[in-house]
Coordinates of C-alpha atoms and ligand atoms in Angstrom, one line a residue:
M127 CA -2.4 -19.6 -7.6
K128 CA -3.3 -16.6 -9.7
R129 CA -3.4 -13.5 -7.6
R130 CA -4.3 -9.8 -8.3
E131 CA -1.4 -7.8 -9.6
I132 CA -1.3 -4.3 -8.3
F133 CA 0.8 -1.3 -9.1
A134 CA 0.4 1.5 -6.7
G135 CA 1.7 5.1 -6.4
N136 CA 2.0 6.7 -3.0
W137 CA 2.4 10.5 -3.7
K138 CA 3.1 11.2 0.0
M139 CA 3.0 14.9 0.9
Y140 CA 3.9 16.0 -2.6
T141 CA 1.9 17.8 -5.4
T142 CA -0.1 21.0 -5.6
H143 CA -3.7 20.5 -6.8
A144 CA -2.6 21.4 -10.3
E145 CA 0.3 19.0 -10.2
A146 CA -1.9 16.2 -8.9
M147 CA -4.4 16.7 -11.8
D148 CA -1.5 16.7 -14.3
L149 CA 0.0 13.6 -12.9
A150 CA -3.2 11.7 -12.8
R151 CA -4.1 12.8 -16.4
G152 CA -0.6 11.7 -17.5
I153 CA -1.0 8.3 -15.9
I154 CA -4.5 7.7 -17.2
G155 CA -3.5 8.9 -20.7
G156 CA -0.5 6.6 -20.8
M157 CA -2.2 3.5 -19.5
G158 CA -3.2 2.4 -23.0
N159 CA -3.6 -1.3 -23.2
M160 CA -2.0 -2.6 -20.0
G161 CA -4.3 -5.6 -19.7
T162 CA -5.9 -6.6 -16.4
R163 CA -3.3 -4.9 -14.2
E164 CA -4.7 -2.9 -11.4
V165 CA -3.3 0.6 -10.8
V166 CA -4.0 2.5 -7.6
L167 CA -3.0 6.1 -6.9
F168 CA -2.7 7.5 -3.4
P169 CA -2.7 11.3 -3.7
P170 CA -2.7 13.7 -0.7
S171 CA -6.3 13.6 0.7
L172 CA -7.1 17.2 -0.3
H173 CA -6.8 16.1 -4.0
V174 CA -8.5 12.7 -3.6
R175 CA -12.1 13.6 -4.7
D176 CA -10.8 15.3 -7.9
V177 CA -8.4 12.5 -8.8
V178 CA -11.4 10.1 -8.3
N179 CA -13.4 12.1 -10.7
L180 CA -10.6 12.1 -13.3
C181 CA -10.2 8.3 -12.9
K182 CA -14.0 7.5 -13.4
G183 CA -14.4 5.0 -16.3
T184 CA -10.6 4.2 -16.4
P185 CA -8.8 1.2 -15.0
V186 CA -7.2 3.4 -12.3
S187 CA -8.4 3.4 -8.7
V188 CA -7.7 5.8 -5.9
G189 CA -7.1 5.6 -2.2
V190 CA -6.1 7.7 0.8
Q191 CA -2.7 7.6 2.5
N192 CA -4.1 7.4 6.0
M193 CA -7.4 7.9 7.9
Y194 CA -8.6 7.8 11.5
F195 CA -10.8 4.9 12.6
E196 CA -13.8 6.8 14.1
K197 CA -16.8 7.7 11.9
E198 CA -16.8 11.3 13.1
G199 CA -16.1 13.4 16.2
A200 CA -13.8 15.9 17.9
F201 CA -10.6 14.6 16.3
T202 CA -9.1 17.8 14.9
G203 CA -7.0 17.3 11.8
E204 CA -8.2 13.8 11.1
I205 CA -10.3 12.4 8.3
S206 CA -12.8 9.5 8.8
P207 CA -13.5 6.3 6.8
A208 CA -17.0 7.7 6.1
M209 CA -15.4 10.8 4.5
V210 CA -13.0 8.7 2.5
K211 CA -15.9 6.6 1.2
D212 CA -17.9 9.8 0.5
A213 CA -15.0 11.1 -1.6
G214 CA -15.2 8.0 -3.8
A215 CA -11.9 6.4 -2.8
R216 CA -11.7 2.7 -3.0
F217 CA -8.5 1.9 -1.0
C218 CA -6.9 3.1 2.2
L219 CA -3.2 2.8 2.9
I220 CA -2.8 1.8 6.5
G221 CA 0.3 1.7 8.8
H222 CA 2.8 3.1 6.3
S223 CA 6.2 3.2 7.9
E224 CA 6.1 7.0 7.9
R225 CA 2.9 6.8 9.9
R226 CA 4.5 4.4 12.3
H227 CA 7.9 6.0 12.7
V228 CA 7.2 9.8 12.2
F229 CA 3.7 9.8 13.8
G230 CA 4.1 7.0 16.3
E231 CA 1.3 4.8 15.0
T232 CA 1.0 1.5 16.8
D233 CA 0.0 -2.0 15.7
G234 CA -3.2 -1.4 17.8
Q235 CA -4.1 1.7 15.8
V236 CA -3.3 -0.1 12.6
N237 CA -5.7 -2.9 13.6
K238 CA -8.5 -0.4 14.4
K239 CA -8.0 1.3 11.1
V240 CA -8.1 -2.0 9.2
L241 CA -11.3 -3.0 10.9
A242 CA -12.8 0.5 10.3
G243 CA -11.8 0.5 6.6
L244 CA -13.5 -2.8 6.0
E245 CA -16.5 -1.7 7.9
W246 CA -16.9 1.2 5.5
G247 CA -16.4 -0.9 2.4
L248 CA -12.8 0.3 1.8
E249 CA -10.0 -1.9 0.7
P250 CA -7.1 -1.6 3.2
M251 CA -3.6 -1.8 1.9
V252 CA -1.7 -2.7 5.0
C253 CA 2.0 -1.7 5.2
V254 CA 4.7 -3.6 7.2
G255 CA 8.4 -3.5 7.3
E256 CA 11.5 -3.6 9.5
L257 CA 14.0 -0.9 10.4
L258 CA 17.7 -1.4 9.4
E259 CA 18.8 -2.0 13.0
E260 CA 16.0 -4.6 13.3
R261 CA 17.2 -6.5 10.2
E262 CA 20.9 -6.2 11.2
S263 CA 20.2 -7.6 14.7
G264 CA 18.4 -10.5 13.2
R265 CA 14.9 -9.4 14.3
G266 CA 13.6 -8.3 10.9
E267 CA 11.4 -11.4 10.4
S268 CA 9.9 -11.3 13.9
V269 CA 9.1 -7.6 13.6
V270 CA 7.2 -8.2 10.4
R271 CA 5.5 -11.3 11.8
S272 CA 4.2 -9.3 14.8
Q273 CA 3.1 -6.4 12.6
I274 CA 1.0 -8.8 10.5
E275 CA -0.4 -10.5 13.5
G276 CA -1.2 -7.1 15.1
A277 CA -2.8 -5.7 12.0
F278 CA -5.4 -8.5 11.7
V279 CA -6.5 -9.1 15.3
G280 CA -10.2 -9.9 15.4
L281 CA -10.5 -10.3 11.7
A282 CA -12.6 -13.2 10.3
G283 CA -10.9 -15.0 7.4
H284 CA -13.5 -14.1 4.9
R285 CA -12.8 -10.4 5.4
M286 CA -9.2 -10.9 4.1
K287 CA -10.7 -11.0 0.5
T288 CA -10.2 -7.3 0.0
I289 CA -7.0 -6.9 2.0
V290 CA -3.7 -6.1 0.2
I291 CA -0.4 -6.2 2.1
A292 CA 2.7 -4.1 1.2
Y293 CA 6.1 -5.1 2.5
E294 CA 8.2 -2.0 2.7
P295 CA 11.6 -2.4 4.5
V296 CA 12.1 1.0 6.1
W297 CA 15.8 1.1 5.2
A298 CA 14.8 0.9 1.5
I299 CA 12.3 3.7 1.5
G300 CA 13.5 6.9 -0.2
T301 CA 17.1 5.7 0.1
G302 CA 17.8 4.3 -3.3
K303 CA 18.7 1.0 -1.5
V304 CA 16.3 -1.4 -2.9
A305 CA 16.0 -4.9 -1.3
T306 CA 17.3 -7.5 -3.7
P307 CA 14.5 -9.6 -5.3
E308 CA 15.6 -12.5 -3.2
M309 CA 15.5 -10.5 0.1
A310 CA 12.0 -9.3 -0.7
E311 CA 10.8 -12.7 -1.9
A312 CA 12.1 -14.2 1.4
M313 CA 10.1 -11.8 3.5
H314 CA 7.0 -12.2 1.3
C315 CA 7.2 -15.9 2.0
V316 CA 7.4 -15.2 5.8
I317 CA 4.3 -13.0 5.4
R318 CA 2.4 -15.8 3.6
D319 CA 3.5 -18.2 6.4
V320 CA 2.0 -15.9 9.1
L321 CA -1.2 -15.5 7.0
A322 CA -1.4 -19.3 6.7
G323 CA -1.1 -19.7 10.5
L324 CA -3.8 -17.1 11.0
F325 CA -6.3 -17.8 8.2
G326 CA -5.2 -21.0 6.4
G327 CA -3.5 -21.8 3.2
E328 CA -6.1 -20.6 0.8
I329 CA -6.1 -17.0 2.1
A330 CA -2.4 -17.0 2.5
G331 CA -2.0 -18.0 -1.1
S332 CA -4.6 -15.6 -2.5
T333 CA -3.7 -12.3 -0.6
P334 CA -1.7 -10.0 -2.9
I335 CA 1.6 -8.9 -1.3
L336 CA 3.3 -5.9 -2.9
Y337 CA 6.9 -4.7 -2.4
G338 CA 7.8 -1.1 -1.8
G339 CA 11.1 0.7 -1.2
S340 CA 13.1 2.5 -4.0
V341 CA 11.2 0.8 -6.8
K342 CA 12.3 2.2 -10.1
P343 CA 11.9 1.3 -13.8
D344 CA 15.4 -0.3 -13.8
N345 CA 14.7 -2.7 -10.9
I346 CA 11.0 -3.6 -11.3
K347 CA 11.7 -6.6 -13.6
G348 CA 13.7 -8.5 -11.0
L349 CA 11.3 -7.8 -8.2
F350 CA 8.1 -8.5 -10.1
G351 CA 9.7 -11.7 -11.5
M352 CA 9.6 -13.3 -8.1
A353 CA 6.9 -15.8 -7.4
N354 CA 5.5 -14.1 -4.3
I355 CA 5.8 -10.5 -5.3
D356 CA 2.4 -9.5 -6.7
G357 CA 3.1 -5.8 -7.5
V358 CA 4.7 -2.8 -6.1
L359 CA 4.0 0.3 -4.0
V360 CA 6.1 3.1 -5.5
G361 CA 7.0 6.4 -3.8
G362 CA 9.4 8.8 -5.6
A363 CA 9.2 7.2 -9.0
S364 CA 5.4 7.5 -9.0
L365 CA 5.6 11.3 -9.0
K366 CA 6.4 11.5 -12.7
A367 CA 3.9 9.8 -15.1
P368 CA 6.6 8.5 -17.5
S369 CA 8.6 6.7 -14.7
F370 CA 5.5 5.3 -13.1
L371 CA 4.2 4.1 -16.4
D372 CA 7.5 2.5 -17.2
I373 CA 7.2 0.5 -13.9
V374 CA 3.6 -0.5 -14.7
R375 CA 4.6 -1.5 -18.2
V376 CA 7.7 -3.5 -17.3
G377 CA 6.1 -5.2 -14.4
Ligands
13P24 P1 10.2 5.2 -2.4 O1 9.7 4.5 -3.6 O2 10.4 6.7 -2.6 O3 11.4 4.5 -1.8 O4 9.0 5.1 -1.3 C1 8.4 3.9 -1.1 C2 7.2 4.1 -0.3 O5 7.2 4.5 0.9 C3 5.9 3.8 -0.9 O6 4.9 3.8 0.0

């Protein structure tokens, strides 16, 4: 089955406003003729509106790295899905491992954010992934299974149409230790199996699943060559236009 192919850059808590504009300009300018490939940028939320404006009329989309699930209210420090929509973003990253492990975000919160994102017409990119000790103790697969099940509680199958999943093993994030293509492919198959159980084979077969964790221009080929890896979510290597473009180009 032909699925969307998505190349996403998560800029995390990096870039001044000027650096963000330069980076976005560099990426847009270098896109050239990259076919039907989807490119999504996740700048820090303060820069989102301006990056959205730069990307208008280009094949590049923009998303936020996180948001709260309420529309508005006394939630100091948070941004709402309504604000994200108003800023012109299309995607929202949800449940990134840094949200889960640095800020204690739970599967229940991830679920509420997924539902809120859909409610506001955003496209959630839902992140899952196991810790090193979970993998080493043989629990990697069950952790990822329960993260997927937890993220989609109460979701009707037809709402999966705009969902993207990113598998990011925590031990591979920012460490230079990329999962082998075979390891990533195996977990992507587990994720499809969970989706099949929840929503049936058609949705399982059509949901894009990206890999993230130390993706670089020199390892993209092997990863993207796997049947169930539909693109990548890139951290460090997305902060320089040439390396991000090399990834998009090779993939
Ligand atoms: P790195 O590519 O820096 O390992 O980060 C991956 C990531 O967390 C993307 O969301």
